[in-house]
CSV table of C-alpha atoms and ligand atoms in Angstrom, one decimal:
chain,number,residue,atom,x,y,z
A,1,UNK,CA,-116.9,56.7,-120.7
A,2,UNK,CA,-113.0,56.1,-121.3
A,3,UNK,CA,-112.2,54.5,-124.7
A,4,UNK,CA,-108.7,53.1,-124.0
A,5,UNK,CA,-107.6,52.2,-120.5
A,6,UNK,CA,-104.1,51.0,-120.0
A,7,UNK,CA,-102.8,49.1,-117.0
A,8,UNK,CA,-99.4,48.4,-115.6
A,9,UNK,CA,-99.0,44.8,-114.2
A,10,UNK,CA,-97.0,42.2,-112.7
A,11,UNK,CA,-98.4,38.6,-112.1
A,12,UNK,CA,-100.6,37.9,-109.4
A,13,UNK,CA,-101.5,41.5,-107.8
A,14,UNK,CA,-101.9,42.7,-111.3
A,15,UNK,CA,-104.0,39.7,-112.6
A,16,UNK,CA,-106.3,39.9,-109.8
A,17,UNK,CA,-106.8,43.7,-110.4
A,18,UNK,CA,-107.2,43.5,-114.0
A,19,UNK,CA,-110.0,40.6,-113.6
A,20,UNK,CA,-111.7,43.1,-111.2
A,21,UNK,CA,-111.3,45.9,-113.7
A,22,UNK,CA,-112.7,43.5,-116.4
A,23,UNK,CA,-115.7,42.7,-114.2
A,24,UNK,CA,-116.4,46.4,-113.2
A,25,UNK,CA,-116.4,47.5,-116.9
A,26,UNK,CA,-119.0,44.7,-117.6
A,27,UNK,CA,-121.0,45.8,-114.8
A,28,UNK,CA,-121.0,49.6,-115.5
A,29,UNK,CA,-121.2,49.1,-119.6
A,30,UNK,CA,-123.5,46.0,-120.2
A,31,UNK,CA,-123.3,45.0,-123.8
A,32,UNK,CA,-126.6,45.0,-125.5
A,33,UNK,CA,-127.5,41.8,-127.3
A,34,UNK,CA,-125.2,41.2,-130.5
A,35,UNK,CA,-122.7,44.0,-129.6
A,36,UNK,CA,-120.3,41.7,-128.4
A,37,UNK,CA,-118.8,44.2,-125.7
A,38,UNK,CA,-117.9,46.7,-128.4
A,39,UNK,CA,-119.5,49.6,-126.3
A,40,UNK,CA,-117.0,49.1,-123.7
A,41,UNK,CA,-113.8,50.4,-123.1
A,42,UNK,CA,-110.8,48.6,-124.2
A,43,UNK,CA,-108.3,47.2,-121.9
A,44,UNK,CA,-104.5,46.9,-122.5
A,45,UNK,CA,-102.2,45.3,-120.2
A,46,UNK,CA,-98.5,46.2,-120.4
A,47,UNK,CA,-96.9,42.9,-118.5
A,48,UNK,CA,-93.5,42.8,-116.8
A,49,UNK,CA,-91.4,40.2,-118.4
A,50,UNK,CA,-88.5,40.6,-116.1
A,51,UNK,CA,-89.1,37.5,-114.1
A,52,UNK,CA,-88.9,35.4,-117.5
A,53,UNK,CA,-86.4,32.9,-117.9
A,54,UNK,CA,-85.0,29.5,-119.8
A,55,UNK,CA,-86.0,26.5,-118.2
A,56,UNK,CA,-85.2,22.9,-119.7
A,57,UNK,CA,-84.9,24.8,-122.8
A,58,UNK,CA,-88.3,26.2,-122.6
A,59,UNK,CA,-89.1,30.0,-122.4
A,60,UNK,CA,-91.0,30.6,-119.2
A,61,UNK,CA,-93.1,33.9,-118.4
A,62,UNK,CA,-94.4,33.9,-115.1
A,63,UNK,CA,-96.2,37.0,-115.0
A,64,UNK,CA,-97.8,36.8,-118.4
A,65,UNK,CA,-99.0,33.4,-117.6
A,66,UNK,CA,-100.7,34.6,-114.4
A,67,UNK,CA,-102.4,37.2,-116.6
A,68,UNK,CA,-103.3,34.9,-119.3
A,69,UNK,CA,-104.8,32.0,-116.7
A,70,UNK,CA,-106.5,34.4,-114.5
A,71,UNK,CA,-108.3,36.2,-117.4
A,72,UNK,CA,-109.0,33.0,-118.8
A,73,UNK,CA,-110.8,31.8,-115.4
A,74,UNK,CA,-108.4,28.7,-115.6
A,75,UNK,CA,-105.7,29.7,-113.0
A,76,UNK,CA,-105.4,28.2,-109.6
A,77,UNK,CA,-106.5,31.1,-107.3
A,78,UNK,CA,-105.8,29.5,-104.1
A,79,UNK,CA,-102.3,28.9,-104.5
A,80,UNK,CA,-102.0,32.0,-106.4
A,81,UNK,CA,-100.2,30.9,-109.5
A,82,UNK,CA,-100.2,28.4,-112.4
A,83,UNK,CA,-103.4,26.2,-113.7
A,84,UNK,CA,-105.9,24.6,-111.4
A,85,UNK,CA,-106.1,20.8,-111.2
A,86,UNK,CA,-102.6,20.5,-112.3
A,87,UNK,CA,-100.4,17.2,-111.8
A,88,UNK,CA,-96.5,17.2,-111.9
A,89,UNK,CA,-95.3,13.9,-113.8
A,90,UNK,CA,-93.0,15.9,-116.3
A,91,UNK,CA,-91.1,17.9,-113.5
A,92,UNK,CA,-90.6,14.8,-111.5
A,93,UNK,CA,-89.0,13.1,-114.6
A,94,UNK,CA,-86.9,16.7,-115.2
A,95,UNK,CA,-85.7,16.4,-111.5
A,96,UNK,CA,-84.5,13.1,-112.1
A,97,UNK,CA,-82.4,13.7,-115.0
A,98,UNK,CA,-80.9,16.9,-113.1
A,99,UNK,CA,-82.4,19.3,-115.9
A,100,UNK,CA,-84.1,22.6,-114.9
A,101,UNK,CA,-84.7,24.2,-111.5
A,102,UNK,CA,-85.7,21.4,-109.0
A,103,UNK,CA,-87.4,24.2,-106.8
A,104,UNK,CA,-89.6,25.7,-109.7
A,105,UNK,CA,-92.1,23.3,-110.0
A,106,UNK,CA,-93.7,23.5,-113.6
A,107,UNK,CA,-97.1,21.6,-113.6
A,108,UNK,CA,-97.8,19.4,-116.4
A,109,UNK,CA,-100.6,21.4,-118.4
A,110,UNK,CA,-98.5,24.5,-117.7
A,111,UNK,CA,-95.6,23.2,-119.6
A,112,UNK,CA,-97.9,22.6,-122.7
A,113,UNK,CA,-98.0,26.6,-122.6
A,114,UNK,CA,-94.3,26.7,-122.4
A,115,UNK,CA,-93.9,24.4,-125.2
A,116,UNK,CA,-96.4,26.2,-127.3
A,117,UNK,CA,-94.6,29.5,-126.5
A,118,UNK,CA,-91.3,28.1,-127.3
A,119,UNK,CA,-92.2,26.7,-130.5
A,120,UNK,CA,-93.9,29.6,-131.8
A,121,UNK,CA,-90.5,32.0,-130.6
A,122,UNK,CA,-88.4,29.5,-132.7
A,123,UNK,CA,-90.6,29.8,-135.9
A,124,UNK,CA,-89.3,33.5,-135.4
A,125,UNK,CA,-92.4,35.2,-134.0
A,126,UNK,CA,-91.9,38.3,-131.5
A,127,UNK,CA,-93.2,37.7,-127.7
A,128,UNK,CA,-95.9,40.2,-128.2
A,129,UNK,CA,-97.1,38.0,-131.4
A,130,UNK,CA,-96.8,35.0,-129.5
A,131,UNK,CA,-98.8,36.2,-126.5
A,132,UNK,CA,-101.4,37.1,-129.0
A,133,UNK,CA,-101.5,33.6,-130.4
A,134,UNK,CA,-101.5,31.9,-127.0
A,135,UNK,CA,-104.3,34.4,-125.9
A,136,UNK,CA,-106.8,33.8,-128.8
A,137,UNK,CA,-107.5,29.9,-127.8
A,138,UNK,CA,-109.1,31.1,-124.7
A,139,UNK,CA,-112.9,31.5,-124.2
A,140,UNK,CA,-113.6,29.2,-126.9
A,141,UNK,CA,-111.4,31.1,-129.3
A,142,UNK,CA,-112.8,34.1,-128.6
A,143,UNK,CA,-109.8,35.0,-126.8
A,144,UNK,CA,-109.2,37.2,-123.5
A,145,UNK,CA,-111.3,40.0,-122.6
A,146,UNK,CA,-107.8,42.0,-122.2
A,147,UNK,CA,-105.0,42.5,-124.8
A,148,UNK,CA,-101.8,41.1,-123.2
A,149,UNK,CA,-98.5,43.3,-124.3
A,150,UNK,CA,-95.1,42.2,-123.0
A,151,UNK,CA,-92.9,45.2,-121.9
A,152,UNK,CA,-90.5,44.7,-124.7
A,153,UNK,CA,-89.8,42.0,-127.0
A,154,UNK,CA,-86.1,41.7,-126.2
A,155,UNK,CA,-85.2,39.8,-123.0
A,156,UNK,CA,-84.6,41.5,-120.0
A,157,UNK,CA,-84.0,39.4,-116.9
A,158,UNK,CA,-84.1,40.7,-113.4
A,159,UNK,CA,-81.2,39.4,-111.5
A,160,UNK,CA,-80.3,40.1,-107.9
A,161,UNK,CA,-77.0,40.5,-106.0
A,162,UNK,CA,-77.0,38.4,-102.9
A,163,UNK,CA,-74.1,37.1,-100.6
A,164,UNK,CA,-74.6,33.7,-99.2
A,165,UNK,CA,-71.2,33.9,-97.5
A,166,UNK,CA,-68.8,33.2,-100.7
A,167,UNK,CA,-68.9,36.9,-101.7
A,168,UNK,CA,-71.4,39.0,-103.9
A,169,UNK,CA,-73.2,36.9,-106.5
A,170,UNK,CA,-76.1,37.6,-109.2
A,171,UNK,CA,-79.0,35.1,-109.2
A,172,UNK,CA,-82.0,35.5,-111.3
A,173,UNK,CA,-84.7,36.8,-109.7
A,174,UNK,CA,-86.8,33.8,-109.4
A,175,UNK,CA,-84.0,31.8,-107.6
A,176,UNK,CA,-83.9,34.6,-105.0
A,177,UNK,CA,-87.6,34.9,-104.9
A,178,UNK,CA,-88.7,31.0,-105.0
A,179,UNK,CA,-85.5,29.1,-103.9
A,180,UNK,CA,-84.4,31.7,-101.1
A,181,UNK,CA,-88.1,33.1,-100.6
A,182,UNK,CA,-86.4,36.4,-100.5
A,183,UNK,CA,-85.1,35.6,-97.2
A,184,UNK,CA,-81.4,36.3,-98.1
A,185,UNK,CA,-81.1,40.5,-98.4
A,186,UNK,CA,-80.8,41.6,-101.9
A,187,UNK,CA,-78.0,44.0,-102.2
A,188,UNK,CA,-79.5,45.3,-105.6
A,189,UNK,CA,-81.6,44.3,-108.6
A,190,UNK,CA,-80.2,44.5,-112.1
A,191,UNK,CA,-82.1,44.1,-115.3
A,192,UNK,CA,-79.9,42.1,-117.7
A,193,UNK,CA,-80.5,43.2,-121.3
A,194,UNK,CA,-82.0,46.5,-120.5
A,195,UNK,CA,-79.7,48.5,-122.4
A,196,UNK,CA,-80.5,46.7,-126.0
A,197,UNK,CA,-84.3,46.7,-125.2
A,198,UNK,CA,-87.0,49.3,-126.1
A,199,UNK,CA,-90.7,49.8,-125.9
A,200,UNK,CA,-92.4,48.0,-128.6
A,201,UNK,CA,-94.5,49.6,-131.1
A,202,UNK,CA,-97.9,48.3,-129.7
A,203,UNK,CA,-96.8,49.3,-126.5
A,204,UNK,CA,-96.1,53.1,-127.6
A,205,UNK,CA,-99.5,53.1,-129.8
A,206,UNK,CA,-101.4,51.8,-126.5
A,207,UNK,CA,-100.1,54.6,-124.2
A,208,UNK,CA,-100.4,57.2,-127.2
A,209,UNK,CA,-104.3,56.4,-127.4
A,210,UNK,CA,-104.9,55.9,-123.7
A,211,UNK,CA,-107.3,58.1,-121.9
A,212,UNK,CA,-107.1,56.5,-118.5
A,213,UNK,CA,-103.7,54.7,-117.2
A,214,UNK,CA,-103.9,52.6,-114.2
A,215,UNK,CA,-100.9,51.3,-112.0
A,216,UNK,CA,-102.1,47.9,-110.8
A,217,UNK,CA,-100.9,47.0,-107.1
A,218,UNK,CA,-98.3,45.1,-108.2
A,219,UNK,CA,-94.5,44.9,-106.9
A,220,UNK,CA,-93.4,48.4,-107.4
A,221,UNK,CA,-89.9,47.5,-107.6
A,222,UNK,CA,-89.5,44.1,-109.5
A,223,UNK,CA,-92.8,44.3,-111.5
A,224,UNK,CA,-93.9,47.9,-112.6
A,225,UNK,CA,-90.3,49.1,-111.7
A,226,UNK,CA,-89.0,46.9,-114.7
A,227,UNK,CA,-91.7,47.9,-117.0
A,228,UNK,CA,-91.0,51.5,-116.2
A,229,UNK,CA,-87.2,50.8,-116.9
A,230,UNK,CA,-87.6,49.8,-120.5
A,231,UNK,CA,-86.4,52.7,-122.7
A,232,UNK,CA,-89.0,54.6,-124.1
A,233,UNK,CA,-91.8,53.6,-121.8
A,234,UNK,CA,-91.6,56.5,-119.2
A,235,UNK,CA,-91.2,58.7,-122.5
A,236,UNK,CA,-94.6,57.5,-123.9
A,237,UNK,CA,-96.2,57.8,-120.6
A,238,UNK,CA,-95.1,61.4,-120.4
A,239,UNK,CA,-96.3,62.6,-123.7
A,240,UNK,CA,-99.7,61.1,-122.8
A,241,UNK,CA,-102.4,63.6,-121.3
A,242,UNK,CA,-104.3,60.4,-119.9
A,243,UNK,CA,-104.6,60.4,-116.1
A,244,UNK,CA,-102.2,57.9,-114.3
A,245,UNK,CA,-103.9,56.6,-111.3
A,246,UNK,CA,-102.1,53.9,-109.2
A,247,UNK,CA,-103.4,51.3,-106.6
A,248,UNK,CA,-101.1,50.6,-103.4
A,249,UNK,CA,-99.7,47.3,-103.1
A,250,UNK,CA,-98.8,48.0,-99.5
A,251,UNK,CA,-101.6,47.8,-96.9
A,252,UNK,CA,-101.2,48.9,-93.3
A,253,UNK,CA,-97.4,48.8,-93.7
A,254,UNK,CA,-97.4,45.3,-95.1
A,255,UNK,CA,-97.1,43.6,-98.4
A,256,UNK,CA,-100.1,41.4,-98.5
A,257,UNK,CA,-99.0,38.6,-100.8
A,258,UNK,CA,-95.3,38.0,-101.5
A,259,UNK,CA,-92.1,39.6,-100.4
A,260,UNK,CA,-92.5,43.3,-101.9
A,261,UNK,CA,-91.1,44.4,-98.8
A,262,UNK,CA,-87.6,42.7,-99.2
A,263,UNK,CA,-87.8,44.4,-102.7
A,264,UNK,CA,-88.5,48.0,-101.3
A,265,UNK,CA,-86.1,47.5,-98.5
A,266,UNK,CA,-83.5,46.7,-101.1
A,267,UNK,CA,-84.0,50.0,-102.7
A,268,UNK,CA,-84.1,51.9,-99.5
A,269,UNK,CA,-87.6,52.5,-99.7
A,270,UNK,CA,-90.0,52.1,-96.5
A,271,UNK,CA,-92.9,49.5,-96.8
A,272,UNK,CA,-95.8,51.9,-96.6
A,273,UNK,CA,-98.4,53.3,-99.1
A,274,UNK,CA,-96.9,56.7,-98.5
A,275,UNK,CA,-93.5,55.7,-99.2
A,276,UNK,CA,-94.3,54.0,-102.4
A,277,UNK,CA,-96.2,57.1,-103.7
A,278,UNK,CA,-93.4,59.2,-102.9
A,279,UNK,CA,-91.2,56.6,-104.7
A,280,UNK,CA,-93.4,56.7,-108.0
A,281,UNK,CA,-93.3,60.5,-107.8
A,282,UNK,CA,-96.0,63.0,-108.6
A,283,UNK,CA,-96.5,63.7,-112.3
A,284,UNK,CA,-96.0,67.5,-111.9
A,285,UNK,CA,-92.5,66.5,-110.4
A,286,UNK,CA,-91.6,64.5,-113.5
A,287,UNK,CA,-92.8,61.4,-111.6
A,288,UNK,CA,-95.7,58.9,-112.3
A,289,UNK,CA,-98.8,59.5,-110.6
A,290,UNK,CA,-101.8,61.9,-110.7
A,291,UNK,CA,-103.7,59.8,-108.3
A,292,UNK,CA,-103.1,57.1,-105.5
A,293,UNK,CA,-105.5,54.9,-103.7
A,294,UNK,CA,-104.3,53.8,-100.4
A,295,UNK,CA,-106.3,51.3,-98.1
A,296,UNK,CA,-108.4,52.4,-95.2
A,297,UNK,CA,-105.9,51.3,-92.9
A,298,UNK,CA,-103.7,54.2,-94.1
A,299,UNK,CA,-106.4,56.9,-94.3
A,300,UNK,CA,-104.2,58.8,-92.3
A,301,UNK,CA,-101.6,59.4,-95.1
A,302,UNK,CA,-104.0,60.6,-97.5
A,303,UNK,CA,-103.2,64.1,-96.6
A,304,UNK,CA,-99.4,63.5,-96.8
A,305,UNK,CA,-99.8,61.8,-100.2
A,306,UNK,CA,-101.9,64.9,-101.3
A,307,UNK,CA,-99.1,67.1,-100.2
A,308,UNK,CA,-97.0,65.4,-102.9
A,309,UNK,CA,-99.3,66.8,-105.6
A,310,UNK,CA,-101.0,63.4,-106.1
A,311,UNK,CA,-104.7,63.2,-105.3
A,312,UNK,CA,-105.4,60.5,-102.8
A,313,UNK,CA,-108.5,58.6,-101.6
A,314,UNK,CA,-108.6,55.5,-99.0
A,315,UNK,CA,-110.7,52.9,-100.2
A,316,UNK,CA,-110.8,48.9,-99.3
A,317,UNK,CA,-107.6,47.6,-101.0
A,318,UNK,CA,-107.9,43.9,-100.3
A,319,UNK,CA,-109.0,42.0,-103.5
A,320,UNK,CA,-110.5,39.1,-101.7
A,321,UNK,CA,-112.7,38.3,-104.6
A,322,UNK,CA,-114.5,39.1,-107.7
A,323,UNK,CA,-116.5,41.9,-106.3
A,324,UNK,CA,-113.9,43.6,-104.0
A,325,UNK,CA,-111.4,43.4,-107.0
A,326,UNK,CA,-114.1,44.9,-109.2
A,327,UNK,CA,-114.9,47.7,-106.4
A,328,UNK,CA,-111.1,48.5,-106.1
A,329,UNK,CA,-111.1,49.1,-110.1
A,330,UNK,CA,-114.2,51.2,-110.0
A,331,UNK,CA,-112.6,53.3,-107.3
A,332,UNK,CA,-109.5,53.5,-109.5
A,333,UNK,CA,-111.7,54.6,-112.5
A,334,UNK,CA,-113.4,57.3,-110.4
A,335,UNK,CA,-110.5,58.7,-109.4
A,336,UNK,CA,-109.0,59.0,-112.8
A,337,UNK,CA,-112.3,60.6,-114.1
A,338,UNK,CA,-112.2,63.3,-111.4
A,339,UNK,CA,-108.6,64.0,-112.6
A,340,UNK,CA,-109.3,64.0,-116.5
B,428,LIG,P1,-96.0,38.9,-108.7
B,428,LIG,O1,-95.5,39.0,-110.0
B,428,LIG,O2,-96.8,37.6,-108.7
B,428,LIG,O3,-95.3,38.8,-107.6
B,428,LIG,O4,-97.4,39.9,-108.7
B,428,LIG,P2,-97.4,41.6,-108.7
B,428,LIG,O5,-96.3,42.3,-108.8
B,428,LIG,O6,-98.3,41.7,-109.5
B,428,LIG,O7,-98.1,41.7,-107.6
B,428,LIG,C1,-97.6,41.3,-106.1
B,428,LIG,C2,-98.0,42.3,-105.2
B,428,LIG,O8,-99.2,42.5,-105.1
B,428,LIG,C3,-97.8,42.1,-103.7
B,428,LIG,O9,-96.4,42.5,-103.6
B,428,LIG,C4,-98.7,42.8,-103.1
B,428,LIG,O10,-98.1,43.9,-102.4
B,428,LIG,C5,-99.8,43.1,-103.9
B,428,LIG,N1,-101.1,42.6,-103.4
B,428,LIG,C6,-101.4,41.3,-103.7
B,428,LIG,N2,-102.7,41.2,-103.3
B,428,LIG,C7,-103.2,42.3,-103.1
B,428,LIG,C8,-104.4,42.6,-102.7
B,428,LIG,O11,-105.5,42.1,-102.4
B,428,LIG,N3,-104.8,44.2,-102.5
B,428,LIG,C9,-103.5,44.9,-102.8
B,428,LIG,N4,-103.8,46.4,-102.7
B,428,LIG,N5,-102.5,44.6,-103.3
B,428,LIG,C10,-102.0,43.2,-103.2
B,429,LIG,CA1,-93.5,38.6,-111.1
């Protein structure tokens, strides 16, 4: 049994995968009465915060919240983001005042999270400490089944260079993604604040003690790519002897939810499971991966991925529900075990 599992995640794809991982671990390592899951591997998620922004004076962290709400079981699964049973009265008031981003709707309950986060940040807590405080309230105070760690405590915000006709301009990632629905070509991505950022102590410690590292089927460019860009994270990963297994976010040549294809195109990578594996690279060549799961639709690329020096299997990749997500996480754990 692995002791410490670390998973690199963005928002929705990462949250579904991590929820599946928790379910699979509960199934594989059922907890005898009174042991409180102590006999199970611990899971730590290193979460992208490149999509974070200040909106109406509040610090908003979309991927951390997708993870927190999903793992707390309170997310809106159909829509894919935010809380269930939301209302939007505060957002309507903000719009009437012309404050905030009118195309970026925040639910009333969700705003409670952002106010709490901002208050704690203003008290001087680091984002890592704030996330731990916010996570602690769920499940009747028992907290979340996964430790959430922001990729860094410094602000690193992804911006996108676009041209709407008046020449190149940099806009916040969420403006490109939500307002423009990624339909305007991205010329490049820039992480503002990257040079002043560094891997936190908890992130480095988690990677140092990991015996399995998983790369969730998250956006390879603006989720996983941003996490890996934080100075110190690749080094910490390189120093680890844990096998690194990734799950393709591309199935049969399509980005199944969202616009990962537009992100890949912007950095000159084809939208295919094989091209993303090549982009991440084999560990033996200084890259990221020891193993790579592709969809059954992409079984014909297993050989080409293996030729890169990355062990590959084709498995069902669609995370339709709890059972399919858990089975996918189980396949990733099995591939990691075969590489250990
Ligand atoms: P975001 O931050 O909310 O965009 O979420 P992530 O970066 O975590 O993940 C988004 C990516 O997850 C999408 O671009 C898809 O490629 C991938 N994805 C979403 N649903 C599935 C699924 O059911 N299976 C797999 N393999 N990938 C998925
Ligand atoms: Ca995101």
